Coordinates of C-alpha atoms in Angstrom, one line a residue:
M1 CA 49.8 83.2 40.2
F2 CA 50.2 85.4 37.0
E3 CA 52.2 88.3 36.5
K4 CA 50.2 91.4 35.3
S5 CA 52.4 93.3 32.8
E6 CA 53.8 96.8 33.8
F7 CA 53.1 97.7 30.2
L8 CA 49.3 97.0 30.8
E9 CA 49.4 98.7 34.1
K10 CA 50.8 101.9 32.2
L11 CA 48.2 101.6 29.5
N12 CA 45.4 101.3 32.0
S13 CA 46.6 104.2 34.1
A14 CA 46.7 106.5 31.1
K15 CA 43.2 107.5 31.0
S16 CA 42.7 111.3 31.0
G17 CA 39.1 112.1 30.2
A18 CA 38.0 113.7 26.8
A19 CA 40.3 115.4 24.5
A20 CA 40.0 117.4 21.3
G21 CA 41.7 115.7 18.3
P22 CA 41.6 112.5 16.1
L23 CA 39.9 109.6 17.9
L24 CA 41.1 106.0 17.2
L25 CA 39.1 102.9 17.9
G26 CA 40.3 99.2 18.2
I27 CA 37.4 96.6 18.4
D28 CA 38.1 93.1 18.9
L29 CA 35.2 90.6 17.8
G30 CA 35.5 87.1 19.1
R31 CA 32.9 84.4 18.7
S32 CA 31.5 84.7 22.2
Y33 CA 32.9 88.3 23.4
A34 CA 34.1 91.7 22.4
Q35 CA 36.4 94.5 23.4
L36 CA 36.6 98.1 22.9
S37 CA 39.7 100.2 23.2
L38 CA 40.6 103.9 22.1
W39 CA 43.1 106.5 21.7
T40 CA 42.9 110.2 21.3
D41 CA 45.0 113.4 21.7
G42 CA 46.4 113.8 25.2
M43 CA 46.9 110.1 25.7
S44 CA 50.1 108.6 25.9
Q45 CA 49.0 105.2 25.2
P46 CA 45.5 103.6 24.1
V47 CA 43.2 102.5 26.8
S48 CA 40.8 99.7 27.2
L49 CA 37.1 100.7 28.1
S50 CA 35.5 98.6 31.1
A51 CA 32.3 96.9 30.1
Q52 CA 31.1 97.4 33.7
D53 CA 31.4 100.4 35.9
G54 CA 33.7 100.1 39.1
G55 CA 36.0 97.2 37.5
E56 CA 38.4 96.2 35.0
I57 CA 36.1 94.0 33.0
Y58 CA 37.3 94.5 29.3
S59 CA 35.6 91.6 27.7
F60 CA 31.8 91.5 27.4
P61 CA 29.4 88.9 25.8
A62 CA 28.8 89.2 22.1
T63 CA 25.1 88.8 22.7
L64 CA 22.0 90.8 21.7
A65 CA 18.5 90.9 23.0
L66 CA 15.5 92.5 21.6
C67 CA 12.3 93.3 23.8
R68 CA 9.6 95.6 23.1
S69 CA 11.2 97.2 19.9
R70 CA 14.4 98.0 22.0
Y71 CA 17.8 96.3 21.6
Y72 CA 20.1 95.6 24.3
A73 CA 23.9 94.4 24.3
G74 CA 26.5 92.8 26.1
Y75 CA 25.9 92.0 29.9
E76 CA 22.4 93.9 29.8
S77 CA 21.3 91.7 27.0
E78 CA 22.0 88.5 29.1
S79 CA 19.3 89.5 31.7
V80 CA 16.9 90.9 29.1
R81 CA 16.8 87.9 26.7
K82 CA 15.5 85.8 29.6
L83 CA 12.2 87.7 29.6
P84 CA 9.2 85.9 27.9
D85 CA 8.7 88.3 25.2
A86 CA 12.3 88.9 24.2
A87 CA 14.3 87.5 21.3
G88 CA 18.0 86.8 22.1
F89 CA 20.9 86.3 19.5
E90 CA 24.4 84.9 20.6
N91 CA 27.8 85.4 19.0
V92 CA 26.4 88.0 16.7
F93 CA 29.5 88.7 14.4
A94 CA 30.0 84.8 14.2
L95 CA 26.2 84.7 13.2
A96 CA 26.7 87.2 10.6
M97 CA 29.6 85.3 9.2
E98 CA 27.7 82.1 8.9
E99 CA 24.1 83.2 7.9
D100 CA 22.6 86.2 6.1
Q101 CA 19.5 85.8 7.9
V102 CA 18.2 84.1 11.1
T103 CA 14.7 83.2 12.3
V104 CA 13.7 83.6 16.0
G105 CA 10.3 83.4 17.3
G106 CA 8.8 83.2 13.8
R107 CA 10.4 86.5 12.7
I108 CA 13.3 86.9 10.1
Y109 CA 16.3 89.0 11.0
D110 CA 19.1 90.2 8.9
T111 CA 22.4 89.3 10.7
R112 CA 24.3 92.5 9.5
E113 CA 21.5 94.5 11.2
L114 CA 21.9 92.6 14.3
L115 CA 25.5 93.3 14.2
H116 CA 24.8 97.1 13.5
H117 CA 22.8 97.2 16.7
F118 CA 25.4 95.3 18.7
L119 CA 28.3 97.7 17.4
R120 CA 26.0 100.7 18.0
L121 CA 25.3 99.8 21.6
T122 CA 29.0 98.9 22.2
L123 CA 30.1 102.3 20.9
Q124 CA 28.0 104.1 23.4
M125 CA 30.8 103.0 25.9
I126 CA 33.2 105.8 24.4
G127 CA 31.1 108.1 26.6
S128 CA 32.9 111.3 27.4
Y129 CA 35.8 110.5 25.0
G130 CA 33.8 111.6 22.0
R131 CA 31.4 110.0 19.4
A132 CA 31.9 107.1 17.1
D133 CA 31.2 109.3 14.0
Q134 CA 34.1 111.6 15.3
A135 CA 36.5 108.5 14.8
A136 CA 39.3 109.1 12.3
A137 CA 39.8 105.3 12.0
V138 CA 38.6 102.2 13.5
M139 CA 40.5 98.7 13.5
F140 CA 38.6 95.5 13.8
T141 CA 40.5 92.4 14.8
T142 CA 38.7 89.0 14.7
Y143 CA 39.3 85.3 15.3
L144 CA 39.0 84.5 11.6
E145 CA 42.0 83.0 9.8
Q146 CA 43.8 85.1 7.2
E147 CA 42.2 83.3 4.4
P148 CA 41.2 85.9 1.6
A149 CA 37.7 84.9 1.2
L150 CA 36.9 85.0 5.0
Q151 CA 38.5 88.5 5.2
E152 CA 36.6 89.7 2.2
R153 CA 33.2 88.6 3.7
A154 CA 34.0 90.1 7.0
Y155 CA 34.9 93.4 5.7
K156 CA 31.8 93.4 3.5
I157 CA 29.7 92.6 6.6
L158 CA 31.3 95.1 8.9
S159 CA 31.2 97.9 6.3
Y160 CA 27.4 97.4 6.1
A161 CA 27.1 97.1 9.9
T162 CA 29.0 100.4 10.5
A163 CA 27.7 102.4 7.6
R164 CA 25.6 104.5 9.8
L165 CA 27.6 104.5 12.8
F166 CA 30.9 106.3 11.5
S167 CA 31.3 109.4 9.2
K168 CA 32.4 109.1 5.4
K169 CA 35.7 110.2 6.5
T170 CA 36.4 107.4 9.0
K171 CA 38.7 104.8 7.7
M172 CA 38.0 101.2 8.5
Y173 CA 40.4 98.3 8.8
L174 CA 40.5 94.7 9.5
Q175 CA 43.2 92.3 10.7
T176 CA 43.8 88.9 12.2
R177 CA 44.8 88.2 16.0
P178 CA 48.3 87.5 14.8
E179 CA 48.7 90.8 13.3
T180 CA 47.1 92.4 16.2
L181 CA 49.5 90.6 18.7
F182 CA 52.3 91.7 16.4
H183 CA 51.6 95.4 16.8
F184 CA 51.0 95.0 20.5
F185 CA 54.2 93.3 21.1
L186 CA 56.0 96.1 19.0
N187 CA 55.0 98.6 21.7
D188 CA 56.6 96.6 24.5
P189 CA 59.5 98.8 25.5
E190 CA 61.2 95.8 27.2
K191 CA 61.1 93.6 24.1
L192 CA 60.6 90.6 26.2
W193 CA 59.0 88.6 23.3
E194 CA 62.3 88.8 21.3
Q195 CA 63.3 85.5 22.9
S196 CA 60.4 83.8 21.3
A197 CA 56.8 83.6 23.0
L198 CA 53.9 81.5 23.5
I199 CA 50.4 82.9 23.4
F200 CA 47.4 81.0 24.8
D201 CA 43.9 82.3 24.2
Y202 CA 41.3 80.4 26.4
Q203 CA 37.7 81.6 25.7
K204 CA 34.2 79.9 26.0
E205 CA 34.5 78.4 22.7
G206 CA 37.9 76.7 23.4
M207 CA 41.6 77.5 23.3
T208 CA 43.8 78.9 20.6
G209 CA 47.6 79.0 20.7
W210 CA 50.5 80.7 18.7
H211 CA 54.3 80.3 18.9
C212 CA 56.1 83.6 18.1
T213 CA 59.7 83.4 16.9
L214 CA 61.9 86.2 16.0
E215 CA 64.5 85.6 13.0
G216 CA 67.3 87.6 11.7
S217 CA 70.1 89.5 13.4
A218 CA 69.6 92.9 11.3
P219 CA 66.6 94.8 10.0
P220 CA 64.2 93.6 8.6
K221 CA 63.8 91.0 11.2
S222 CA 60.9 88.5 10.6
V223 CA 58.6 87.8 13.3
H224 CA 56.7 84.4 12.6
F225 CA 53.3 83.5 14.2
T226 CA 52.8 79.6 14.0
K227 CA 49.4 78.3 15.0
L228 CA 49.7 75.3 17.7
L229 CA 47.6 72.3 16.4
S230 CA 47.0 70.5 19.7
C231 CA 45.2 73.0 22.1
D232 CA 42.2 70.9 23.1
M233 CA 40.8 72.1 26.4
P234 CA 37.6 71.6 28.6
P235 CA 34.9 74.1 27.9
V236 CA 35.2 77.1 30.2
Q237 CA 33.0 76.9 33.3
Q238 CA 30.1 79.2 33.5
S239 CA 30.4 80.3 37.1
D240 CA 33.2 80.7 39.7
E241 CA 31.4 78.2 41.8
E242 CA 32.0 75.4 39.3
Q243 CA 35.7 75.8 38.5
P244 CA 37.0 74.4 41.6
Y245 CA 35.3 71.1 40.8
F246 CA 37.3 71.0 37.5
K247 CA 40.5 72.4 38.6
Q248 CA 42.5 69.2 38.2
E249 CA 40.9 68.4 35.0
L250 CA 41.8 71.9 33.6
D251 CA 45.3 71.9 34.9
A252 CA 46.0 68.3 33.4
G253 CA 44.8 69.4 30.0
F254 CA 46.8 72.5 29.9
Y255 CA 49.8 70.7 31.3
R256 CA 49.6 68.1 28.2
I257 CA 49.5 71.1 25.9
V258 CA 52.6 72.7 27.3
K259 CA 54.5 69.5 27.5
S260 CA 53.6 68.6 24.0
L261 CA 55.4 71.8 22.6
G262 CA 58.7 69.7 23.1
D263 CA 62.0 71.7 22.3
K264 CA 59.9 74.9 20.9
P265 CA 61.9 77.7 22.4
Y266 CA 60.1 80.4 24.4
G267 CA 61.2 83.0 26.9
L268 CA 57.7 84.5 27.6
T269 CA 54.1 83.3 27.7
W270 CA 51.0 85.4 27.4
L271 CA 47.7 84.1 28.8
I272 CA 44.5 85.6 27.4
G273 CA 40.8 85.0 28.0
E274 CA 38.2 84.3 30.6
G275 CA 39.2 80.6 30.8
F276 CA 42.4 81.5 32.8
K277 CA 40.5 83.2 35.5
G278 CA 40.9 81.3 38.9
D279 CA 43.8 79.4 40.5
W280 CA 44.0 76.2 38.6
A281 CA 47.0 76.2 36.6
D282 CA 49.5 75.1 39.2
Q283 CA 51.3 72.1 37.3
S284 CA 51.0 74.0 34.0
L285 CA 52.5 77.3 35.3
D286 CA 55.4 75.5 36.9
V287 CA 56.5 74.3 33.3
L288 CA 56.1 77.8 31.9
L289 CA 57.7 79.7 34.6
D290 CA 60.8 77.5 34.3
N291 CA 61.2 78.9 30.7
G292 CA 60.6 82.5 31.6
R293 CA 57.9 85.1 32.8
V294 CA 54.1 84.5 32.4
F295 CA 51.6 87.5 31.8
Q296 CA 47.9 87.8 31.7
G297 CA 46.2 90.5 29.6
N298 CA 42.5 89.9 28.5
Q299 CA 42.3 93.2 26.7
I300 CA 45.4 92.8 24.4
Y301 CA 43.5 92.4 21.1
S302 CA 41.5 95.6 21.2
L303 CA 44.6 97.5 22.6
G304 CA 46.7 96.0 19.8
A305 CA 44.2 97.2 17.3
C306 CA 44.5 100.7 18.5
M307 CA 48.3 100.3 18.4
T308 CA 48.1 99.3 14.8
L309 CA 46.4 102.5 13.9
L310 CA 48.9 104.5 15.7
Q311 CA 51.8 102.7 14.0
M312 CA 50.1 103.2 10.6
E313 CA 49.8 107.1 11.2
A314 CA 53.5 106.9 12.2
G315 CA 54.6 105.4 8.9
N316 CA 57.0 102.5 8.4
E317 CA 59.3 103.8 10.9
A318 CA 56.9 102.5 13.7
Q319 CA 57.5 99.1 13.0
K320 CA 61.3 99.3 13.7
G321 CA 62.5 96.9 11.2
Y322 CA 60.2 94.2 11.8
L323 CA 58.1 92.0 9.4
L324 CA 55.1 89.9 10.3
F325 CA 54.6 86.5 8.9
N326 CA 51.6 84.3 9.8
D327 CA 51.8 80.5 9.4
T328 CA 49.8 80.9 6.0
D329 CA 52.3 83.5 4.5
I330 CA 55.2 82.3 2.0
R331 CA 58.6 83.0 3.3
C332 CA 60.4 83.7 -0.1
H333 CA 60.7 86.5 -2.5
I334 CA 60.0 84.9 -5.9
G335 CA 61.1 86.3 -9.2
L336 CA 63.1 85.7 -12.3
N337 CA 65.3 87.5 -14.8
C338 CA 63.6 87.2 -18.3
R339 CA 62.8 89.0 -21.6
R340 CA 59.5 90.2 -22.2
Q341 CA 59.8 93.3 -24.4
G342 CA 59.5 93.7 -28.1
L343 CA 59.7 91.1 -30.9
L344 CA 63.1 92.2 -32.3
T345 CA 66.3 90.7 -31.0
E346 CA 67.9 94.1 -30.2
N347 CA 64.7 95.2 -28.0
L348 CA 64.9 91.9 -26.1
A349 CA 66.5 93.3 -22.8
E350 CA 66.5 91.2 -19.9
E351 CA 64.8 92.6 -16.6
Y352 CA 64.2 91.4 -13.2
V353 CA 60.3 90.4 -12.8
P354 CA 59.0 90.1 -9.2
V355 CA 56.4 87.3 -9.0
F356 CA 55.6 87.1 -5.4
E357 CA 56.5 89.0 -2.2
A358 CA 57.3 87.2 1.0
G359 CA 54.5 87.7 3.5
T360 CA 51.8 87.1 0.8
H361 CA 48.9 84.7 1.9
V362 CA 49.5 81.3 0.3
G363 CA 46.0 81.3 -1.2
S364 CA 46.8 84.5 -3.2
C365 CA 50.1 83.1 -4.6
H366 CA 48.8 82.3 -8.2
N367 CA 50.5 84.2 -11.0
K368 CA 51.5 84.0 -14.7
I369 CA 54.0 85.8 -17.1
Y370 CA 55.1 85.5 -20.7
V371 CA 58.8 85.2 -21.5
L372 CA 61.0 85.2 -24.4
P373 CA 63.7 82.6 -24.1
A374 CA 66.9 82.2 -26.1
K375 CA 67.7 78.9 -27.9
G376 CA 68.7 76.1 -25.7
E377 CA 67.9 78.1 -22.6
D378 CA 66.7 76.9 -19.2
L379 CA 64.4 79.0 -17.1
V380 CA 65.8 80.3 -13.8
I381 CA 63.6 81.3 -10.8
L382 CA 65.1 83.2 -7.9
A383 CA 64.0 82.6 -4.6
R384 CA 65.2 84.8 -1.7
S385 CA 64.6 83.5 1.9
V386 CA 63.5 86.1 4.5
R387 CA 65.0 83.8 7.0
D388 CA 68.7 84.2 6.3
G389 CA 68.5 86.3 3.0
T390 CA 70.0 83.4 1.0
I391 CA 69.1 83.2 -2.7
R392 CA 68.2 79.9 -4.4
R393 CA 68.2 79.1 -8.1
L394 CA 65.4 77.0 -9.2
V395 CA 66.1 75.7 -12.7
V396 CA 63.2 74.5 -14.8
E397 CA 64.6 72.4 -17.7
T398 CA 63.1 74.2 -20.9
A399 CA 66.2 74.1 -23.2
Q400 CA 64.6 71.3 -25.3
M401 CA 61.6 73.6 -25.8
A402 CA 63.5 76.6 -26.7
D403 CA 64.4 75.5 -30.1
K404 CA 64.1 78.6 -32.1
P405 CA 66.4 81.9 -32.4
L406 CA 65.9 84.5 -29.8
G407 CA 62.4 86.1 -30.0
E408 CA 60.7 83.5 -31.7
N409 CA 59.7 81.3 -28.8
R410 CA 57.4 82.4 -26.2
F411 CA 56.5 80.5 -22.9
L412 CA 53.7 81.1 -20.7
V413 CA 55.0 80.4 -17.1
E414 CA 52.4 79.7 -14.4
F415 CA 53.4 80.0 -10.7
D416 CA 51.3 78.4 -7.9
F417 CA 52.1 77.7 -4.3
L418 CA 50.6 74.4 -3.1
N419 CA 51.4 75.3 0.6
I420 CA 53.9 77.7 2.1
S421 CA 57.0 75.6 1.3
T422 CA 55.9 74.1 -2.0
L423 CA 56.2 76.1 -5.2
R424 CA 54.9 74.4 -8.6
I425 CA 56.0 76.0 -12.0
Q426 CA 54.3 75.1 -15.2
V427 CA 56.1 76.2 -18.6
T428 CA 54.2 76.0 -21.8
D429 CA 55.4 76.8 -25.3
V430 CA 52.6 79.1 -26.6
G431 CA 54.1 80.7 -29.4
L432 CA 53.8 84.3 -30.8
G433 CA 50.3 83.9 -32.7
Y434 CA 49.1 82.6 -36.1
L435 CA 52.5 83.4 -37.7
V436 CA 54.5 81.5 -35.3
P437 CA 52.4 78.9 -33.5
G438 CA 53.6 77.2 -30.4
S439 CA 54.3 73.6 -29.9
G440 CA 51.9 73.1 -26.8
K441 CA 54.7 71.3 -25.2
T442 CA 54.4 71.6 -21.4
V443 CA 57.2 71.1 -18.4
T444 CA 56.2 71.0 -15.0
Q445 CA 58.5 71.1 -11.9
T446 CA 57.8 71.4 -8.2
F447 CA 60.2 72.9 -5.7
T448 CA 60.5 72.6 -1.9
L449 CA 61.6 75.9 -0.3
D450 CA 62.2 77.4 3.1

């Protein structure tokens, strides 16, 4: 039913025992599961580590159990936590993100410590490839949105949880799922995704979907990941025996999601997650296959995390002229030509001042600068689109406020993106201090961009 990517086959066949040299780790932390991949010298590509011997089971439960002063993680913890004297913890990374402490069986546990023990046991999977403290770098990828506050909390939690696992020389990074998919796709030698792609991730907690589009005919091309809003699916069945009874319900639900995409272009579909196990998506697959090829690859996130590290080591050339944009990133470079230097007319040289770079998360797009206008001069903001390179002039009508000779007015210009396509600019006459006070007049204008 599904086509297994030749690319993934090559990655899985690249295993070649222990090797001397730098060790790069990619760890994916989902809500209910985790994955581990690695790369070291002698490997042509990163490989995923199976959570159970003798099979390609790359995802393992993000669970932890404590029994008689000993911790157990993953599949092993699921049986241990059923014992009467055991304490069990589900979704350990999500738990640490939500709570600093948790009480189980009358005992208080630090959730960061729980995550530490989960990662410590997970890293034992490295086996003959080396040790965690030999890692040159580790990349974590998570289900979290790109929201700066969430990313900052996650980084602090992971820094604490891994402080005793890696050496002081180990570099640690954190990125989102779309960033990880972007770097995974960059390594596809056939560049199948350049025709636009759909990605569906169906896990125990539900389904997430993205629409990936490529824009621009010449480098740098922009790759846009847009989250699909309507991806409601029934819960993943807990056993293979249950699944046949829900086959029709699952297929009908996924069919509705696929049909709701309307005229969104796509030539490739990736199906990720345990929810796609089993032969249930007959009607849905017919629609997807009519538009192109369908692949399944459950270890994509941890592999993509390793590939990100490899590309970082190779420098900017590895991205081959592609730029990533999440659906929370602005699509325009914002700047203006203005005078900011000195108080004497002859020193008031005009310069280009960048305000925001395209690709910045909208939550971080707050800035302010002071400008010195000429008399009767409007303020002109320049917005350059990454989609087609066009430059738009955004005129803020400040001519009436600029009522003094050059160098005797000073404006405070405040920039805020209300969403990825709405820019608000507020200009206030603040003057030059006690000797030349400002009028306090304010002009506010809002512009809709790309």
